[in-house]
Short mmCIF file of N, CA and C in Angstrom, two decimals:
data_model
loop_
_atom_site.label_atom_id
_atom_site.label_comp_id
_atom_site.label_asym_id
_atom_site.label_seq_id
_atom_site.Cartn_x
_atom_site.Cartn_y
_atom_site.Cartn_z
N MET A 4 11.74 -14.06 30.56
CA MET A 4 12.74 -14.64 29.70
C MET A 4 13.75 -15.38 30.57
N ASN A 5 14.05 -16.62 30.20
CA ASN A 5 14.99 -17.36 31.03
C ASN A 5 16.43 -17.02 30.68
N GLU A 6 17.35 -17.49 31.51
CA GLU A 6 18.76 -17.13 31.38
C GLU A 6 19.36 -17.63 30.06
N ILE A 7 18.97 -18.82 29.64
CA ILE A 7 19.52 -19.38 28.40
C ILE A 7 19.07 -18.55 27.20
N SER A 8 17.81 -18.24 27.09
CA SER A 8 17.34 -17.50 25.93
C SER A 8 17.91 -16.08 25.90
N GLU A 9 18.06 -15.47 27.08
CA GLU A 9 18.64 -14.13 27.12
C GLU A 9 20.09 -14.17 26.66
N SER A 10 20.84 -15.15 27.09
CA SER A 10 22.22 -15.31 26.67
C SER A 10 22.30 -15.56 25.16
N LEU A 11 21.38 -16.37 24.65
CA LEU A 11 21.34 -16.65 23.22
C LEU A 11 21.07 -15.38 22.42
N LEU A 12 20.12 -14.57 22.90
CA LEU A 12 19.80 -13.31 22.22
C LEU A 12 20.99 -12.36 22.20
N VAL A 13 21.65 -12.22 23.34
CA VAL A 13 22.81 -11.33 23.41
C VAL A 13 23.91 -11.83 22.48
N THR A 14 24.16 -13.11 22.47
CA THR A 14 25.19 -13.68 21.60
C THR A 14 24.83 -13.51 20.13
N LEU A 15 23.58 -13.79 19.78
CA LEU A 15 23.13 -13.66 18.39
C LEU A 15 23.32 -12.24 17.89
N PHE A 16 22.82 -11.25 18.63
CA PHE A 16 22.92 -9.88 18.17
C PHE A 16 24.36 -9.36 18.23
N SER A 17 25.15 -9.84 19.16
CA SER A 17 26.57 -9.47 19.18
C SER A 17 27.26 -9.96 17.91
N GLU A 18 26.96 -11.18 17.49
CA GLU A 18 27.54 -11.73 16.27
C GLU A 18 27.06 -10.96 15.02
N ILE A 19 25.78 -10.63 14.99
CA ILE A 19 25.23 -9.88 13.85
C ILE A 19 25.90 -8.51 13.76
N PHE A 20 26.01 -7.81 14.90
CA PHE A 20 26.61 -6.48 14.90
C PHE A 20 28.08 -6.53 14.50
N MET A 21 28.81 -7.52 15.01
CA MET A 21 30.23 -7.63 14.68
C MET A 21 30.41 -8.00 13.21
N ALA A 22 29.60 -8.93 12.70
CA ALA A 22 29.68 -9.29 11.28
C ALA A 22 29.36 -8.08 10.40
N ASP A 23 28.36 -7.30 10.80
CA ASP A 23 28.00 -6.09 10.06
C ASP A 23 29.17 -5.11 10.02
N GLN A 24 29.78 -4.88 11.17
CA GLN A 24 30.90 -3.94 11.26
C GLN A 24 32.07 -4.41 10.41
N LEU A 25 32.41 -5.69 10.50
CA LEU A 25 33.54 -6.22 9.73
C LEU A 25 33.25 -6.21 8.23
N ALA A 26 32.03 -6.56 7.86
CA ALA A 26 31.66 -6.56 6.44
C ALA A 26 31.71 -5.14 5.88
N ARG A 27 31.17 -4.18 6.61
CA ARG A 27 31.19 -2.79 6.15
C ARG A 27 32.63 -2.29 5.97
N ASN A 28 33.49 -2.66 6.91
CA ASN A 28 34.88 -2.24 6.84
C ASN A 28 35.56 -2.83 5.61
N ARG A 29 35.37 -4.12 5.37
CA ARG A 29 36.01 -4.78 4.22
C ARG A 29 35.44 -4.26 2.91
N ILE A 30 34.12 -4.09 2.85
CA ILE A 30 33.49 -3.60 1.62
C ILE A 30 33.90 -2.16 1.34
N SER A 31 33.95 -1.32 2.38
CA SER A 31 34.36 0.07 2.19
C SER A 31 35.74 0.17 1.56
N LYS A 32 36.64 -0.68 2.01
CA LYS A 32 38.01 -0.67 1.47
C LYS A 32 38.05 -1.16 0.03
N ALA A 33 37.12 -2.03 -0.36
CA ALA A 33 37.12 -2.60 -1.71
C ALA A 33 36.38 -1.72 -2.73
N LEU A 34 35.50 -0.86 -2.26
CA LEU A 34 34.72 -0.03 -3.19
C LEU A 34 35.64 0.92 -3.96
N PRO A 35 35.23 1.27 -5.19
CA PRO A 35 36.02 2.23 -5.97
C PRO A 35 36.19 3.54 -5.20
N LYS A 36 37.29 4.22 -5.48
CA LYS A 36 37.61 5.48 -4.79
C LYS A 36 36.43 6.47 -4.90
N GLY A 37 36.07 7.03 -3.75
CA GLY A 37 35.01 8.02 -3.70
C GLY A 37 33.61 7.44 -3.47
N MET A 38 33.46 6.12 -3.62
CA MET A 38 32.14 5.51 -3.40
C MET A 38 32.04 5.02 -1.97
N GLU A 39 30.93 5.36 -1.34
CA GLU A 39 30.65 4.92 0.02
C GLU A 39 29.61 3.81 -0.03
N ILE A 40 29.49 3.08 1.07
CA ILE A 40 28.51 1.99 1.13
C ILE A 40 27.11 2.52 0.87
N SER A 41 26.80 3.70 1.40
CA SER A 41 25.45 4.26 1.20
C SER A 41 25.21 4.52 -0.28
N HIS A 42 26.22 4.99 -1.00
CA HIS A 42 26.08 5.23 -2.44
C HIS A 42 25.83 3.92 -3.17
N PHE A 43 26.65 2.92 -2.87
CA PHE A 43 26.49 1.63 -3.51
C PHE A 43 25.12 1.03 -3.21
N SER A 44 24.69 1.15 -1.97
CA SER A 44 23.39 0.59 -1.57
C SER A 44 22.24 1.20 -2.35
N VAL A 45 22.26 2.52 -2.51
CA VAL A 45 21.19 3.20 -3.25
C VAL A 45 21.24 2.82 -4.72
N LEU A 46 22.43 2.81 -5.31
CA LEU A 46 22.57 2.42 -6.72
C LEU A 46 22.09 0.99 -6.93
N ASN A 47 22.46 0.10 -6.04
CA ASN A 47 22.05 -1.29 -6.14
C ASN A 47 20.54 -1.43 -6.04
N HIS A 48 19.95 -0.70 -5.11
CA HIS A 48 18.50 -0.72 -4.91
C HIS A 48 17.76 -0.23 -6.16
N LEU A 49 18.20 0.91 -6.68
CA LEU A 49 17.55 1.47 -7.87
C LEU A 49 17.74 0.56 -9.09
N ALA A 50 18.91 -0.03 -9.22
CA ALA A 50 19.17 -0.93 -10.35
C ALA A 50 18.30 -2.19 -10.26
N ARG A 51 18.14 -2.73 -9.07
CA ARG A 51 17.32 -3.94 -8.91
C ARG A 51 15.84 -3.64 -9.15
N LEU A 52 15.38 -2.48 -8.66
CA LEU A 52 13.97 -2.11 -8.86
C LEU A 52 13.69 -1.76 -10.31
N ASN A 53 14.65 -1.08 -10.92
CA ASN A 53 14.54 -0.61 -12.30
C ASN A 53 13.34 0.31 -12.50
N GLU A 54 13.07 1.13 -11.50
CA GLU A 54 12.02 2.15 -11.59
C GLU A 54 12.34 3.28 -10.63
N GLU A 55 11.71 4.42 -10.88
CA GLU A 55 11.97 5.61 -10.06
C GLU A 55 11.40 5.44 -8.65
N ARG A 56 12.02 6.18 -7.75
CA ARG A 56 11.56 6.27 -6.37
C ARG A 56 11.72 7.72 -5.91
N SER A 57 10.89 8.11 -4.97
CA SER A 57 11.05 9.44 -4.38
C SER A 57 12.12 9.34 -3.29
N PRO A 58 12.74 10.47 -2.95
CA PRO A 58 13.70 10.44 -1.84
C PRO A 58 13.07 9.91 -0.54
N ALA A 59 11.83 10.24 -0.30
CA ALA A 59 11.15 9.75 0.91
C ALA A 59 10.99 8.23 0.87
N GLN A 60 10.65 7.69 -0.28
CA GLN A 60 10.54 6.23 -0.42
C GLN A 60 11.89 5.57 -0.18
N LEU A 61 12.94 6.16 -0.74
CA LEU A 61 14.28 5.60 -0.54
C LEU A 61 14.68 5.68 0.93
N ALA A 62 14.40 6.81 1.57
CA ALA A 62 14.73 6.95 3.00
C ALA A 62 14.01 5.88 3.81
N ALA A 63 12.75 5.63 3.50
CA ALA A 63 11.99 4.61 4.22
C ALA A 63 12.56 3.21 3.96
N SER A 64 12.94 2.94 2.73
CA SER A 64 13.51 1.63 2.39
C SER A 64 14.79 1.35 3.15
N PHE A 65 15.60 2.39 3.37
CA PHE A 65 16.88 2.22 4.05
C PHE A 65 16.82 2.57 5.53
N HIS A 66 15.66 2.94 6.01
CA HIS A 66 15.47 3.29 7.43
C HIS A 66 16.44 4.38 7.87
N VAL A 67 16.53 5.43 7.04
CA VAL A 67 17.35 6.60 7.36
C VAL A 67 16.46 7.83 7.28
N THR A 68 16.96 8.94 7.77
CA THR A 68 16.19 10.19 7.70
C THR A 68 16.17 10.70 6.26
N ARG A 69 15.22 11.55 5.99
CA ARG A 69 15.16 12.17 4.66
C ARG A 69 16.40 13.01 4.41
N GLY A 70 16.89 13.66 5.46
CA GLY A 70 18.11 14.48 5.33
C GLY A 70 19.31 13.64 4.93
N ALA A 71 19.45 12.47 5.57
CA ALA A 71 20.56 11.58 5.23
C ALA A 71 20.44 11.09 3.78
N MET A 72 19.22 10.77 3.37
CA MET A 72 19.03 10.31 2.00
C MET A 72 19.28 11.44 1.01
N THR A 73 18.83 12.64 1.34
CA THR A 73 19.08 13.79 0.47
C THR A 73 20.57 14.01 0.28
N ASN A 74 21.34 13.88 1.35
CA ASN A 74 22.79 14.02 1.27
C ASN A 74 23.39 12.98 0.32
N THR A 75 22.98 11.73 0.46
CA THR A 75 23.48 10.65 -0.40
C THR A 75 23.08 10.91 -1.85
N LEU A 76 21.82 11.29 -2.07
CA LEU A 76 21.35 11.53 -3.43
C LEU A 76 22.05 12.72 -4.07
N THR A 77 22.33 13.76 -3.29
CA THR A 77 23.04 14.93 -3.81
C THR A 77 24.43 14.52 -4.31
N ARG A 78 25.10 13.69 -3.54
CA ARG A 78 26.44 13.22 -3.94
C ARG A 78 26.37 12.33 -5.17
N LEU A 79 25.35 11.48 -5.22
CA LEU A 79 25.19 10.60 -6.39
C LEU A 79 24.84 11.42 -7.63
N GLU A 80 24.01 12.44 -7.46
CA GLU A 80 23.66 13.29 -8.60
C GLU A 80 24.89 14.06 -9.08
N TRP A 81 25.66 14.59 -8.15
CA TRP A 81 26.87 15.32 -8.50
C TRP A 81 27.83 14.44 -9.31
N ALA A 82 27.90 13.15 -8.94
CA ALA A 82 28.78 12.20 -9.65
C ALA A 82 28.17 11.74 -10.98
N GLY A 83 26.90 12.11 -11.21
CA GLY A 83 26.23 11.71 -12.44
C GLY A 83 25.63 10.32 -12.40
N HIS A 84 25.50 9.75 -11.19
CA HIS A 84 25.02 8.37 -11.04
C HIS A 84 23.50 8.24 -10.93
N VAL A 85 22.83 9.34 -10.61
CA VAL A 85 21.37 9.33 -10.56
C VAL A 85 20.84 10.57 -11.27
N HIS A 86 19.60 10.46 -11.73
CA HIS A 86 18.87 11.60 -12.27
C HIS A 86 17.79 11.94 -11.25
N ILE A 87 17.66 13.21 -10.93
CA ILE A 87 16.61 13.66 -10.01
C ILE A 87 15.78 14.67 -10.78
N ARG A 88 14.49 14.40 -10.85
CA ARG A 88 13.59 15.27 -11.60
C ARG A 88 12.39 15.61 -10.73
N PRO A 89 11.67 16.69 -11.08
CA PRO A 89 10.43 16.99 -10.36
C PRO A 89 9.39 15.89 -10.61
N ASP A 90 8.55 15.66 -9.63
CA ASP A 90 7.43 14.75 -9.81
C ASP A 90 6.35 15.52 -10.57
N TRP A 91 5.99 15.03 -11.74
CA TRP A 91 5.04 15.77 -12.58
C TRP A 91 3.65 15.84 -11.95
N ASP A 92 3.34 14.91 -11.05
CA ASP A 92 2.03 14.90 -10.40
C ASP A 92 1.99 15.75 -9.13
N ASP A 93 3.13 15.98 -8.52
CA ASP A 93 3.20 16.74 -7.27
C ASP A 93 4.51 17.53 -7.28
N ALA A 94 4.45 18.79 -7.60
CA ALA A 94 5.65 19.62 -7.76
C ALA A 94 6.49 19.73 -6.49
N ARG A 95 5.92 19.37 -5.34
CA ARG A 95 6.68 19.43 -4.09
C ARG A 95 7.66 18.27 -3.97
N ARG A 96 7.42 17.22 -4.73
CA ARG A 96 8.26 16.02 -4.63
C ARG A 96 9.22 15.90 -5.80
N LYS A 97 10.20 15.03 -5.61
CA LYS A 97 11.15 14.71 -6.67
C LYS A 97 11.15 13.21 -6.88
N MET A 98 11.64 12.81 -8.04
CA MET A 98 11.76 11.39 -8.36
C MET A 98 13.21 11.11 -8.74
N VAL A 99 13.69 9.95 -8.34
CA VAL A 99 15.08 9.58 -8.54
C VAL A 99 15.15 8.31 -9.38
N SER A 100 16.05 8.31 -10.36
CA SER A 100 16.31 7.11 -11.15
C SER A 100 17.81 6.95 -11.32
N ILE A 101 18.24 5.75 -11.56
CA ILE A 101 19.66 5.48 -11.78
C ILE A 101 20.01 5.84 -13.22
N SER A 102 21.17 6.42 -13.41
CA SER A 102 21.63 6.81 -14.74
C SER A 102 22.49 5.69 -15.33
N PRO A 103 22.77 5.75 -16.62
CA PRO A 103 23.70 4.77 -17.20
C PRO A 103 25.06 4.79 -16.48
N SER A 104 25.52 5.97 -16.10
CA SER A 104 26.77 6.08 -15.33
C SER A 104 26.63 5.38 -13.98
N GLY A 105 25.47 5.50 -13.36
CA GLY A 105 25.21 4.84 -12.08
C GLY A 105 25.21 3.33 -12.21
N ARG A 106 24.62 2.84 -13.29
CA ARG A 106 24.63 1.38 -13.54
C ARG A 106 26.06 0.89 -13.72
N SER A 107 26.83 1.65 -14.44
CA SER A 107 28.23 1.30 -14.67
C SER A 107 29.02 1.32 -13.37
N ALA A 108 28.82 2.36 -12.56
CA ALA A 108 29.51 2.47 -11.27
C ALA A 108 29.12 1.31 -10.35
N ARG A 109 27.86 0.92 -10.38
CA ARG A 109 27.39 -0.21 -9.58
C ARG A 109 28.10 -1.49 -10.01
N GLU A 110 28.21 -1.70 -11.31
CA GLU A 110 28.87 -2.91 -11.82
C GLU A 110 30.34 -2.94 -11.42
N VAL A 111 31.01 -1.80 -11.51
CA VAL A 111 32.41 -1.71 -11.10
C VAL A 111 32.53 -2.04 -9.61
N ALA A 112 31.61 -1.50 -8.82
CA ALA A 112 31.63 -1.77 -7.38
C ALA A 112 31.38 -3.24 -7.09
N ILE A 113 30.44 -3.85 -7.78
CA ILE A 113 30.16 -5.27 -7.57
C ILE A 113 31.40 -6.10 -7.91
N GLN A 114 32.06 -5.76 -9.02
CA GLN A 114 33.27 -6.49 -9.41
C GLN A 114 34.38 -6.32 -8.36
N ALA A 115 34.43 -5.16 -7.71
CA ALA A 115 35.44 -4.92 -6.69
C ALA A 115 35.12 -5.63 -5.37
N VAL A 116 33.85 -5.70 -5.04
CA VAL A 116 33.43 -6.25 -3.76
C VAL A 116 33.29 -7.78 -3.80
N ALA A 117 32.89 -8.32 -4.92
CA ALA A 117 32.61 -9.76 -5.02
C ALA A 117 33.77 -10.64 -4.54
N PRO A 118 35.00 -10.38 -4.94
CA PRO A 118 36.09 -11.24 -4.45
C PRO A 118 36.29 -11.16 -2.94
N VAL A 119 36.09 -9.99 -2.37
CA VAL A 119 36.23 -9.83 -0.93
C VAL A 119 35.19 -10.67 -0.21
N LEU A 120 33.95 -10.59 -0.68
CA LEU A 120 32.87 -11.37 -0.05
C LEU A 120 33.06 -12.86 -0.29
N ALA A 121 33.46 -13.22 -1.51
CA ALA A 121 33.66 -14.64 -1.83
C ALA A 121 34.73 -15.25 -0.95
N GLU A 122 35.80 -14.51 -0.74
CA GLU A 122 36.88 -15.00 0.11
C GLU A 122 36.40 -15.18 1.55
N ALA A 123 35.61 -14.24 2.00
CA ALA A 123 35.14 -14.27 3.39
C ALA A 123 34.21 -15.45 3.66
N VAL A 124 33.47 -15.89 2.67
CA VAL A 124 32.47 -16.95 2.91
C VAL A 124 32.80 -18.28 2.22
N ALA A 125 33.95 -18.36 1.56
CA ALA A 125 34.29 -19.56 0.77
C ALA A 125 34.22 -20.85 1.57
N ASP A 126 34.71 -20.83 2.77
CA ASP A 126 34.77 -22.07 3.56
C ASP A 126 33.44 -22.42 4.22
N ILE A 127 32.52 -21.50 4.25
CA ILE A 127 31.25 -21.75 4.92
C ILE A 127 30.38 -22.70 4.10
N GLY A 128 30.32 -22.51 2.81
CA GLY A 128 29.54 -23.38 1.93
C GLY A 128 28.19 -22.80 1.57
N GLU A 129 27.76 -23.12 0.35
CA GLU A 129 26.52 -22.56 -0.19
C GLU A 129 25.29 -22.96 0.62
N ASP A 130 25.19 -24.21 1.03
CA ASP A 130 24.02 -24.66 1.79
C ASP A 130 23.90 -23.93 3.12
N ARG A 131 25.01 -23.76 3.81
CA ARG A 131 24.98 -23.04 5.09
C ARG A 131 24.61 -21.58 4.87
N LEU A 132 25.14 -20.98 3.80
CA LEU A 132 24.82 -19.58 3.52
C LEU A 132 23.34 -19.41 3.20
N LYS A 133 22.77 -20.33 2.44
CA LYS A 133 21.33 -20.25 2.14
C LYS A 133 20.51 -20.39 3.40
N ALA A 134 20.90 -21.29 4.29
CA ALA A 134 20.18 -21.47 5.55
C ALA A 134 20.28 -20.21 6.41
N ALA A 135 21.48 -19.63 6.48
CA ALA A 135 21.67 -18.40 7.25
C ALA A 135 20.87 -17.27 6.65
N LEU A 136 20.86 -17.18 5.34
CA LEU A 136 20.10 -16.11 4.66
C LEU A 136 18.62 -16.21 4.98
N THR A 137 18.10 -17.41 5.00
CA THR A 137 16.69 -17.61 5.33
C THR A 137 16.39 -17.10 6.74
N VAL A 138 17.23 -17.45 7.69
CA VAL A 138 17.03 -17.04 9.08
C VAL A 138 17.20 -15.53 9.22
N LEU A 139 18.23 -14.97 8.60
CA LEU A 139 18.45 -13.53 8.68
C LEU A 139 17.31 -12.73 8.04
N ARG A 140 16.78 -13.24 6.93
CA ARG A 140 15.65 -12.58 6.28
C ARG A 140 14.43 -12.60 7.20
N MET A 141 14.17 -13.73 7.84
CA MET A 141 13.04 -13.83 8.77
C MET A 141 13.23 -12.86 9.94
N LEU A 142 14.44 -12.78 10.46
CA LEU A 142 14.73 -11.88 11.57
C LEU A 142 14.50 -10.43 11.14
N ARG A 143 14.98 -10.06 9.96
CA ARG A 143 14.78 -8.70 9.45
C ARG A 143 13.29 -8.39 9.32
N GLN A 144 12.52 -9.33 8.78
CA GLN A 144 11.09 -9.10 8.61
C GLN A 144 10.39 -8.92 9.95
N LYS A 145 10.80 -9.67 10.94
CA LYS A 145 10.21 -9.51 12.29
C LYS A 145 10.57 -8.15 12.89
N LEU A 146 11.80 -7.71 12.67
CA LEU A 146 12.22 -6.43 13.23
C LEU A 146 11.58 -5.25 12.50
N GLU A 147 11.27 -5.41 11.20
CA GLU A 147 10.61 -4.35 10.45
C GLU A 147 9.16 -4.17 10.87
N GLY A 148 8.52 -5.25 11.22
CA GLY A 148 7.09 -5.18 11.50
C GLY A 148 6.82 -4.91 12.90
#
């Protein structure tokens, strides 16, 4: 690897990590009281899929341990935002779905977060954001595989 490409890689990932940290900080402050980014992420995922998932599937989707996902799901269930039921085909497993309360909490969170994100990216422009999204999606896919 030559010096220019190595410098480019370090700069790229430094920017990604810093943007991630700043975005998480701003979003965390905007979320409704008691909701964490992990909670919002799971609710958003389940709402977009609109179908049940096992805790293991959710853990794999978010690249976290099963224990971490179980902790998040326990908190969401306690808040009434998800339903967790036994898997009728395999009693050892459970299935998770978003509840009406979870859909409502997700919508409240989106309404709280949207202005923060809109303000942060307003000057960048839609075309630049679409181009960045394309590149970031490709990068994510390469890192997943």
